[in-house]
Short mmCIF file of C-alpha atoms in Angstrom, two decimals:
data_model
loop_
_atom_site.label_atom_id
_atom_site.label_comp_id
_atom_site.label_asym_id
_atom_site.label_seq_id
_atom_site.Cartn_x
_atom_site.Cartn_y
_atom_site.Cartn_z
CA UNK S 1 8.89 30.04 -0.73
CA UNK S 2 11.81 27.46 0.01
CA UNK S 3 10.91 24.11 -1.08
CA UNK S 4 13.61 22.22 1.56
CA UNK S 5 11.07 22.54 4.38
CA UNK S 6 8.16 21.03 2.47
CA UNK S 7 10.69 18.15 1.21
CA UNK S 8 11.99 17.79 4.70
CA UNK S 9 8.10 17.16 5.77
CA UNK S 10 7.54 14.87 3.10
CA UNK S 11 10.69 13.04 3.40
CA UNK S 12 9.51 12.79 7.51
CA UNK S 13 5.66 11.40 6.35
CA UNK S 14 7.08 8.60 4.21
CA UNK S 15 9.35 7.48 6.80
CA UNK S 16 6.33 7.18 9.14
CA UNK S 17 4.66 5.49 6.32
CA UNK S 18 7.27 3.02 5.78
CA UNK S 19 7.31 2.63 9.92
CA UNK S 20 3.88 2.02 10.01
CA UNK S 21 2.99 0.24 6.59
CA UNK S 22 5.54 -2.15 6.35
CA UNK S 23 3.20 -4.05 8.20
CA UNK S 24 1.24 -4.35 5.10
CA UNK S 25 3.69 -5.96 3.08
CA UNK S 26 5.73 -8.03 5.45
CA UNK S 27 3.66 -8.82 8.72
CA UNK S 28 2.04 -11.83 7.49
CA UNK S 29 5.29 -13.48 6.31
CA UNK S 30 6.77 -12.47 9.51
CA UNK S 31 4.15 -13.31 11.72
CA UNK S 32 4.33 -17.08 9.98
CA UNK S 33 7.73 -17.21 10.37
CA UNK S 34 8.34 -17.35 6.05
CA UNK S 35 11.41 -14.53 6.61
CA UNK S 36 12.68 -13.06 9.29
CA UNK S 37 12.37 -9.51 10.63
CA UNK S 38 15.82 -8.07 9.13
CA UNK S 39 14.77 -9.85 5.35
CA UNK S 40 11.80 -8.58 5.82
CA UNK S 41 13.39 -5.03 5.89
CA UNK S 42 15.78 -5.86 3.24
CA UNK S 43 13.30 -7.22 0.65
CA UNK S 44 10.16 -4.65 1.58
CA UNK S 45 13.06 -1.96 0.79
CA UNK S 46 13.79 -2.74 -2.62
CA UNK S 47 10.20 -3.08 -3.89
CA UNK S 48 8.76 -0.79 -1.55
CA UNK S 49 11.11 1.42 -3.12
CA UNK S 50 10.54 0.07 -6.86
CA UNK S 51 6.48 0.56 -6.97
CA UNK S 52 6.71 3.98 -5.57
CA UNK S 53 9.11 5.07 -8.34
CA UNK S 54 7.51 3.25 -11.35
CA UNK S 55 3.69 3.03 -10.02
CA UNK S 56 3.04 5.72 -7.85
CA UNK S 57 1.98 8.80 -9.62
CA UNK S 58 -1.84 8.44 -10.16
CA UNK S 59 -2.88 7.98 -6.76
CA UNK S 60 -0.33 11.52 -6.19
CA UNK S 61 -2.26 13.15 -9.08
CA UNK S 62 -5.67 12.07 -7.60
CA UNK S 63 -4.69 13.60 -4.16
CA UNK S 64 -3.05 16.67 -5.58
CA UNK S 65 -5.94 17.49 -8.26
CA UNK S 66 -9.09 16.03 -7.80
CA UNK S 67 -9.62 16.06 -4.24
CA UNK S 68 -10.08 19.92 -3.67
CA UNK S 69 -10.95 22.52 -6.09
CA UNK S 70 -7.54 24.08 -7.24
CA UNK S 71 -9.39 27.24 -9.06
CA UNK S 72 -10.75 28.34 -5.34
CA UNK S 73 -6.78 29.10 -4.81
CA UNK S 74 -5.85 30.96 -7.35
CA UNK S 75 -5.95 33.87 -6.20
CA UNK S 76 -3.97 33.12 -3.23
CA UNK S 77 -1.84 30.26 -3.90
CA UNK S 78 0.69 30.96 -0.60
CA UNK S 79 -2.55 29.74 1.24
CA UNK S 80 -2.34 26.84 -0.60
CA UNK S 81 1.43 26.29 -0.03
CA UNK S 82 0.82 26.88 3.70
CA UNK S 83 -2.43 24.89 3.78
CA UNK S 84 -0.26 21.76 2.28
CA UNK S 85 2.58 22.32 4.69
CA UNK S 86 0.15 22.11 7.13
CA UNK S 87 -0.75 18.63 5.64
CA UNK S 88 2.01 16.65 5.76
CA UNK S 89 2.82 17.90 9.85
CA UNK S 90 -0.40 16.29 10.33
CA UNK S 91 -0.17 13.47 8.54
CA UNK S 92 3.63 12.74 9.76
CA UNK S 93 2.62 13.80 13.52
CA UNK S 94 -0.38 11.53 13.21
CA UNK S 95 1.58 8.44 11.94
CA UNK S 96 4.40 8.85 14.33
CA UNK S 97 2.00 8.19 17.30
CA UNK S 98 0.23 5.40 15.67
CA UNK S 99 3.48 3.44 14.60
CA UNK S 100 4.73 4.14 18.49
CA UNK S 101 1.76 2.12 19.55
CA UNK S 102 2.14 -0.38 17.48
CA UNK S 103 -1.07 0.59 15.47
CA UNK S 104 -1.70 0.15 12.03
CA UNK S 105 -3.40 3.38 10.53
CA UNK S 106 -4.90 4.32 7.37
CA UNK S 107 -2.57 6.89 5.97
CA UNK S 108 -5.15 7.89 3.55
CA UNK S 109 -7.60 8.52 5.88
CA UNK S 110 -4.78 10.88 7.35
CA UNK S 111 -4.08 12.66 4.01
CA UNK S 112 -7.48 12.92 2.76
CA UNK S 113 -8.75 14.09 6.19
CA UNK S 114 -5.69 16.88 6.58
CA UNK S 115 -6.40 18.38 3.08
CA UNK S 116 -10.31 18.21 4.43
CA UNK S 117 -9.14 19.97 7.49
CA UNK S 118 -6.90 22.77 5.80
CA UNK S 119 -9.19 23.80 2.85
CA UNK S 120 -12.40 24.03 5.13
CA UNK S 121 -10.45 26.66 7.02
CA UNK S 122 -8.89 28.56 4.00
CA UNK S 123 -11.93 28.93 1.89
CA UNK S 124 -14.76 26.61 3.10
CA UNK S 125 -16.95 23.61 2.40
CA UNK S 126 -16.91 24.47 -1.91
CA UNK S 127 -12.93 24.10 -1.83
CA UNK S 128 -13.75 20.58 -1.43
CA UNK S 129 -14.96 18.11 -4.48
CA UNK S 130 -17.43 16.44 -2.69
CA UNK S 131 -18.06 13.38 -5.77
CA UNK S 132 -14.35 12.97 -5.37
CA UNK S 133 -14.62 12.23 -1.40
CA UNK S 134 -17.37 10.04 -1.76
CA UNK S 135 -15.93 7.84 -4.29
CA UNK S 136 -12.91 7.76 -2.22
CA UNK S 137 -14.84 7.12 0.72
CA UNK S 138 -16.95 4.42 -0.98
CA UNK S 139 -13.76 2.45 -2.32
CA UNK S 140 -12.48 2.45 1.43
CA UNK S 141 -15.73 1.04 2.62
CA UNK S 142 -15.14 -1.59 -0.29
CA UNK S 143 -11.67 -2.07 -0.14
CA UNK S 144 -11.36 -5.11 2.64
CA UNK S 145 -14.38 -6.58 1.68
CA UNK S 146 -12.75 -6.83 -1.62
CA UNK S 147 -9.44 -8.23 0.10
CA UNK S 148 -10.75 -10.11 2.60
CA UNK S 149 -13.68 -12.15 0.07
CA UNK S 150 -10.72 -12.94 -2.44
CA UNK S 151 -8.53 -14.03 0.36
CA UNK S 152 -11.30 -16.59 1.44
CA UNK S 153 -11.86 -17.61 -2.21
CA UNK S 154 -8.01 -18.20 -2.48
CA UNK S 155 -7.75 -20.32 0.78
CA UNK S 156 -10.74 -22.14 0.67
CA UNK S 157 -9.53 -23.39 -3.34
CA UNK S 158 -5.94 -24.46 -1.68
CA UNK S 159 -7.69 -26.65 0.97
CA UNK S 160 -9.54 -27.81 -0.83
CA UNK S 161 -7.05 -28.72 -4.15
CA UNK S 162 -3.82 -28.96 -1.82
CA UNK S 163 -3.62 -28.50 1.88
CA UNK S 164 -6.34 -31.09 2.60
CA UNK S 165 -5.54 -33.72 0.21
CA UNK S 166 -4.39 -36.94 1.59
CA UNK S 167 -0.97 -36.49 -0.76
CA UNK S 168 -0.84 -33.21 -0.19
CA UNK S 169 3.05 -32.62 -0.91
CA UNK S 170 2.95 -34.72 -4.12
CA UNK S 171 -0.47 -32.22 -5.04
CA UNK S 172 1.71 -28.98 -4.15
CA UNK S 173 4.64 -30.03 -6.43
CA UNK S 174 2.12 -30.53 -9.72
CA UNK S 175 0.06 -27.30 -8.85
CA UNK S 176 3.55 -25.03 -8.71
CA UNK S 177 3.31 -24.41 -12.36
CA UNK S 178 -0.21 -22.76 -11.49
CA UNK S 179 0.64 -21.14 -8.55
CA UNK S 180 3.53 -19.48 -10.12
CA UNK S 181 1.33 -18.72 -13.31
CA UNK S 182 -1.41 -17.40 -11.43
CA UNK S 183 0.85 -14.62 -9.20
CA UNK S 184 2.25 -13.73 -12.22
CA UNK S 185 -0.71 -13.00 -13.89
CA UNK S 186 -2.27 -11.25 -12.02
CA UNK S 187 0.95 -8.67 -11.28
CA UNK S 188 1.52 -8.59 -15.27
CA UNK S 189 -2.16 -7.97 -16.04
CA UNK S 190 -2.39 -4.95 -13.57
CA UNK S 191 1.13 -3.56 -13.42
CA UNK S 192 2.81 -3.89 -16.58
CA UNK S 193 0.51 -2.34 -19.59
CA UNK S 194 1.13 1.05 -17.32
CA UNK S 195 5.05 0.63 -16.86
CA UNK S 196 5.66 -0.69 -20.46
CA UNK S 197 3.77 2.48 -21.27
CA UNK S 198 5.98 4.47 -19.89
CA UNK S 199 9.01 2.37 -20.69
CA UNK S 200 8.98 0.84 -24.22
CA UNK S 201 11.12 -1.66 -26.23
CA UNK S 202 12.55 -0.25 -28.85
CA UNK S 203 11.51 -2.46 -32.12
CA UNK S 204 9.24 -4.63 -29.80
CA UNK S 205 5.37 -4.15 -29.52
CA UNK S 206 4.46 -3.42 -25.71
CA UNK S 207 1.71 -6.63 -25.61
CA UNK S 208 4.74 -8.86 -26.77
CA UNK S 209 7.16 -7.34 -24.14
CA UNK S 210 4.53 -7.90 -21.67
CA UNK S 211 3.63 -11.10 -22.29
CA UNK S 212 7.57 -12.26 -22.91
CA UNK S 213 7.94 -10.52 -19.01
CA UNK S 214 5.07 -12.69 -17.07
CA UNK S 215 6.30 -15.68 -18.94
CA UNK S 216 10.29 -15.34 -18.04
CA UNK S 217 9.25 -14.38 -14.82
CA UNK S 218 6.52 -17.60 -14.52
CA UNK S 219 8.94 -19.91 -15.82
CA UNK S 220 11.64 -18.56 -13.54
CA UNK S 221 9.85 -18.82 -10.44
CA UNK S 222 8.46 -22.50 -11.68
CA UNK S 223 12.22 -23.74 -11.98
CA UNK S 224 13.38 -22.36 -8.67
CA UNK S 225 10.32 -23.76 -6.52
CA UNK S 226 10.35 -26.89 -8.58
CA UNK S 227 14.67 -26.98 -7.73
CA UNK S 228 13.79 -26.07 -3.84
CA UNK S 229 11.00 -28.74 -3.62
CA UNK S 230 11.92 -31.74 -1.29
CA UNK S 231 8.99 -34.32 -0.01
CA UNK S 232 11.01 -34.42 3.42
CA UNK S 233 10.25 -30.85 4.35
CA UNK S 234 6.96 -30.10 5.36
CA UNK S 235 3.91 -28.74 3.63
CA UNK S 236 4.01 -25.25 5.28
CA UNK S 237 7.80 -24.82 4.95
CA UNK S 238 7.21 -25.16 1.23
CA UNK S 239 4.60 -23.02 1.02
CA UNK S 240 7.26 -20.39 2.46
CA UNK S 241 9.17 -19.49 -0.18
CA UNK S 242 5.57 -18.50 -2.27
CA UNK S 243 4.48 -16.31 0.64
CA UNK S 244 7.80 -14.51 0.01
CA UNK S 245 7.39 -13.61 -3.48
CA UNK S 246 3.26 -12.63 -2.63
CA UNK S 247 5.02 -10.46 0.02
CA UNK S 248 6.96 -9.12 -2.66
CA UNK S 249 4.08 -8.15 -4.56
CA UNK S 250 2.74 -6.23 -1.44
CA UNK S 251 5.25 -4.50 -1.06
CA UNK S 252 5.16 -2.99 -4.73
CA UNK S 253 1.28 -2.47 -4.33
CA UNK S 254 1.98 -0.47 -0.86
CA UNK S 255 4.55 1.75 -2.44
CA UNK S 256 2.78 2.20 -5.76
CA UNK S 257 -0.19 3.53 -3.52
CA UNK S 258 0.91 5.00 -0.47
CA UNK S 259 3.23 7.38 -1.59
CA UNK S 260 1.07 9.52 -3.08
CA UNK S 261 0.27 10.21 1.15
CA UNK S 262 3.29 11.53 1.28
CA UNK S 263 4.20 13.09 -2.59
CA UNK S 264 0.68 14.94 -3.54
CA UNK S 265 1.06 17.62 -1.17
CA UNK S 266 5.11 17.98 -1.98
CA UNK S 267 4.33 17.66 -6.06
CA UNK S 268 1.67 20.59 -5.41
CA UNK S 269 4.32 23.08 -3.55
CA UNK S 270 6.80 22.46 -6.38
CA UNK S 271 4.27 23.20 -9.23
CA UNK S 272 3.20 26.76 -7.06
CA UNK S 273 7.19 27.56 -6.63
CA UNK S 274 7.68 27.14 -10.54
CA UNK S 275 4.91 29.28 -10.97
CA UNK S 276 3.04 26.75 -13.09
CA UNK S 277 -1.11 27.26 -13.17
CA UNK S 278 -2.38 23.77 -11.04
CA UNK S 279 -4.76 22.55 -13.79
CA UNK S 280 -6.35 19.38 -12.89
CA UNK S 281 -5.63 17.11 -16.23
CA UNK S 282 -2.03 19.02 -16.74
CA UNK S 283 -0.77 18.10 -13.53
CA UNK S 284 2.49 16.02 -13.75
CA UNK S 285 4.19 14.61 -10.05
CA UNK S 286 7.69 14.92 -10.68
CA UNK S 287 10.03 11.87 -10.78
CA UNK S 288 12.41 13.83 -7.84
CA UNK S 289 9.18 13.95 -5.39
CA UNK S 290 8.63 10.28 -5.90
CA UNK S 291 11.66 9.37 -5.33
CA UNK S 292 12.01 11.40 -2.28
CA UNK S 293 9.23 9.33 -0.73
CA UNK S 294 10.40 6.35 -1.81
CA UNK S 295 13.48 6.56 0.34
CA UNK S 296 11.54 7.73 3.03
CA UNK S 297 9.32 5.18 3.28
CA UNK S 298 12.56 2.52 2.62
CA UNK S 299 14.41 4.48 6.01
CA UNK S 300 11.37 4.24 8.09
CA UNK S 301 10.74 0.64 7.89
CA UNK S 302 14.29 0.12 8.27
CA UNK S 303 14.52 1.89 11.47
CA UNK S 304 10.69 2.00 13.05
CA UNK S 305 9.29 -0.93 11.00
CA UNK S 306 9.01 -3.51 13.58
CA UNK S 307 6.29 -2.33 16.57
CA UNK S 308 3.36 -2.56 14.09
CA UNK S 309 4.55 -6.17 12.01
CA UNK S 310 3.73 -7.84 15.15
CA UNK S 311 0.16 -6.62 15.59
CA UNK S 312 -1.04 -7.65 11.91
CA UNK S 313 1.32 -10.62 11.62
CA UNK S 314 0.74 -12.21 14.94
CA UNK S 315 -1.86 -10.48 16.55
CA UNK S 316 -5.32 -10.71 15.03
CA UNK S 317 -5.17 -14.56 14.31
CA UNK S 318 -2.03 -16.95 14.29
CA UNK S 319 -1.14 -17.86 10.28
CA UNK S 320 0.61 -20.29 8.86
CA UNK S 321 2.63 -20.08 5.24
CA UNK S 322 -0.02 -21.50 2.88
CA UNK S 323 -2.75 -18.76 5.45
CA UNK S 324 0.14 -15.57 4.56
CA UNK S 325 0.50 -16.26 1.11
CA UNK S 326 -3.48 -16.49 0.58
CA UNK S 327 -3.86 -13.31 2.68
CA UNK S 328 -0.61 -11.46 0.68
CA UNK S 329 -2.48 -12.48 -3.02
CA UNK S 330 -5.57 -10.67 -1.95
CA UNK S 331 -3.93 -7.68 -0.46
CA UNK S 332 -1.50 -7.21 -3.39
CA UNK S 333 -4.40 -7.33 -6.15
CA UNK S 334 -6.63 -5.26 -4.66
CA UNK S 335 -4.08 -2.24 -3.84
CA UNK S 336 -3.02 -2.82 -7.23
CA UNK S 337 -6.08 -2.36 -8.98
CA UNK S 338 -6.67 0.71 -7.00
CA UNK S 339 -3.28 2.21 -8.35
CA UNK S 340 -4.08 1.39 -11.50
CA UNK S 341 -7.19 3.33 -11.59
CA UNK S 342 -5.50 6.52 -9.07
CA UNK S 343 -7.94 5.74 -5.49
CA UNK S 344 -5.45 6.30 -2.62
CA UNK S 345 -7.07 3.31 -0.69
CA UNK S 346 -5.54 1.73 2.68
CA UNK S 347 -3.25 -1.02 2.53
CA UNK S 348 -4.07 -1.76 6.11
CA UNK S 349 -7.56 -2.01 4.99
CA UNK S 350 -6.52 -4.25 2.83
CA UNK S 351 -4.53 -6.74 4.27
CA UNK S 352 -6.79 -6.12 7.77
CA UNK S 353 -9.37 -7.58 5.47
CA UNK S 354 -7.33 -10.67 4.10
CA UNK S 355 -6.54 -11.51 7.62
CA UNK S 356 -9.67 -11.47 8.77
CA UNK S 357 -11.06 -13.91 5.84
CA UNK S 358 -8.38 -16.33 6.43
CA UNK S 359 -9.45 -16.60 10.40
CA UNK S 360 -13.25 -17.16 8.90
CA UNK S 361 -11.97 -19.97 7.11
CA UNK S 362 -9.60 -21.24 9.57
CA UNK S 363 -12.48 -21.24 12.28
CA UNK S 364 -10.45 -23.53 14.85
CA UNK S 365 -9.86 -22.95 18.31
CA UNK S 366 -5.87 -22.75 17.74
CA UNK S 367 -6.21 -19.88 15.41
CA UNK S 368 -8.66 -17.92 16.85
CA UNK S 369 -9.47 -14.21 15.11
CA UNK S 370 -8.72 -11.83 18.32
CA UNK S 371 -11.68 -9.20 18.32
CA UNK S 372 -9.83 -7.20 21.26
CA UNK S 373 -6.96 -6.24 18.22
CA UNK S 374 -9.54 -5.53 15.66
CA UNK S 375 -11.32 -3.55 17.70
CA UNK S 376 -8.19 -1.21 18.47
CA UNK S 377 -7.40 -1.07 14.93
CA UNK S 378 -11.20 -0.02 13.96
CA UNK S 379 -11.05 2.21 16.43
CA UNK S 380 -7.80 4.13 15.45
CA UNK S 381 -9.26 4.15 11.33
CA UNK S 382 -12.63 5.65 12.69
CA UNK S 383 -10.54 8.76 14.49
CA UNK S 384 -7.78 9.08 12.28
CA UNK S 385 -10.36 11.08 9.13
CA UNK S 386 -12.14 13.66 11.68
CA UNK S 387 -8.85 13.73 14.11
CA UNK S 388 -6.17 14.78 11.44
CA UNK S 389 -9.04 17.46 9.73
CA UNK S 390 -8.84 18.66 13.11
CA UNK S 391 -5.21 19.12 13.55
CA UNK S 392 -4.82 20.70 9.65
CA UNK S 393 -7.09 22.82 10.63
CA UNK S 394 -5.76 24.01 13.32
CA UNK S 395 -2.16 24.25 12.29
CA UNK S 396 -3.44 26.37 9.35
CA UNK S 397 -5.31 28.86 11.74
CA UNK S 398 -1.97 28.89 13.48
CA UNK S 399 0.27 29.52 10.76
CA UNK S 400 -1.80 32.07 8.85
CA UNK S 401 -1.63 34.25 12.34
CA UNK S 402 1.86 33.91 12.36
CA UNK S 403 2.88 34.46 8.34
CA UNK S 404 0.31 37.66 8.65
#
């Protein structure tokens, strides 16, 4: 069993993840003019790229482990290699006509339905962990109400402290210290006491390095918006340059979640070639595979990226800067906290969410939320679960007559 087909499908997956999702991290900024398209590209890349690598492996365990019931497999496990094959064509298929139409999908609705699909077929309904599902299931149903409350909390509070103040430029320049504290914060509190666990100092305690880290990185960020400030530009191009490092943050959250879309079914074939035993608790994604989809998902945005920025940036409700960077806080911290704890949760879910609280808020004819968009998108996340079980299935029955 050759593993350069199954890499050559995962490779193809994250690129129509990166095609599709980069969206997620960059459509807001794009849509309110912050950075342009090609920066966009360039700077979604790098940390796209960066959470993947460092960030991504528990929501790959969680899809490779504790979604299906490995022990139903062992006696057969070239089903299972065939059933995951038949996982990622779906799942890359599947996002490929999506990102054509400018749609943004939930890729783990696409993953999660696909292994659904395959394992019904190969052994039936008990292959499944049902609790597993319906966590997963509940935390999607949670996800941009999570998002979308937080962004509304976030905007409302800069209104009402900044935006709507009658000096509101000399109010942004005293609140950058808190800003700046604030992202930081929350990024250090989620992110770092899991990469300085992998990654220690030598002679330096990990709650010192981690501390030292948000507060370089805080005071850094302070100096360069407090350099950049001038009281002749106005209040929404200075609220720019924030939305770019909360797009920043996105990014990271997208790749530390949504590669495991693209990696658990990959990480699974290499464990059954080495002839390891798939024991949930034992099972360790291997740096390769992750880095695999990272570039995938980096080459995908880069050459596809741009059909579905302009449906979440522009077209569910017009945003400004100070609207993006509200919207970009919300998405990164909850994706975030659902890496940290291994749910593969949407990203477009997410940020679909943040949108839509920043339109509540907004509430003025000139920024109207477009329900005609929202509907579309709905639409394609209520299809996308039964439609790619479907299509696993079916490849599966397919393949099995063939390989017999």
């Amino acid at each position: 069993m050759d593993l350069l087909l199954p890499v050559l499908l995962a490779f193809y997956v994250a690129c129509n993840l990166g095609a599709n999702d980069v969206a997620n991290s960059m459509g807001t900024s794009v849509g309110s003019k912050a950075i342009t398209l090609t920066q966009a590209v360039l700077i979604a890349g790098i940390l796209e790229f960066t959470g993947a690598v460092w960030f991504g492996s528990r929501v790959s365990e969680t899809l490779a482990t504790d979604l299906i019931h490995l022990e139903e497999f062992a006696p057969d496990l070239q089903l299972l290699f065939l059933g995951m094959v038949s996982v990622l064509l779906t799942c890359g298929l599947w996002l490929q006509i999506a990102t054509s139409f400018g749609l943004p999908v939930a890729s783990s609705h696409a993953i999660v339905g696909a292994i659904a699909g395959f394992s019904g077929v190969a052994i039936g309904p008990e292959a499944m962990d049902w609790s597993t599902l319906g966590r997963i299931s509940l935390v999607w149903v949670i996800t941009p109400v999570v998002s979308g409350s937080l962004a509304m909390v976030f905007y409302h509070r800069l209104k009402a402290w900044i935006l709507d103040h009658p000096q509101s430029q000399l109010r942004l320049q005293e609140w950058i210290p808190w800003i700046c504290t604030g992202l930081f914060s929350i990024f250090g509190a989620i992110v770092l006491p899991t990469l300085f666990a992998n990654c220690s100092i030598p002679h330096l305690p990990n709650h010192t390095a981690m501390i030292g880290t948000a507060a370089l990185g805080t005071l850094g960020l302070t100096a360069l918006s407090w350099h950049q400030f001038s009281s002749e530009k106005p209040l929404e191009r200075l609220f720019a340059q924030f939305q770019v490092i909360s797009a920043c943050f996105v990014a990271f959250a997208h790749g530390s979640n949504d590669v495991g879309n693209a990696i658990a079914p990959l990480a699974v074939i290499s464990q059954i070639r080495q002839g390891d035993m798939l024991i949930a608790g034992n099972f360790q994604v291997p740096l390769w595979s992750l880095i695999v989809g990272a570039i995938g998902i980096v080459f995908g945005l880069a050459i596809w990226g741009k059909n579905v920025i302009s449906t979440v940036g522009e077209n569910i409700t017009p945003l400004k800067p100070s609207g993006g960077f509200c919207a970009e806080v919300a998405t990164a911290t909850t994706i975030l906290l659902a890496s940290r704890f291994g749910f593969p949760v949407s990203t477009s879910h997410a940020l679909v969410g943040a949108v839509v609280g920043i339109g509540i808020i907004q509430r003025s004819p000139s920024s109207p939320l477009k329900f005609k968009t929202l509907k579309e998108i709905g639409l394609v996340w209520a299809i996308t679960l039964p439609l790619t079980a479907s299509i696993s299935a079916t490849i599966l029955a397919i393949v099995r007559l063939f390989w017999a």
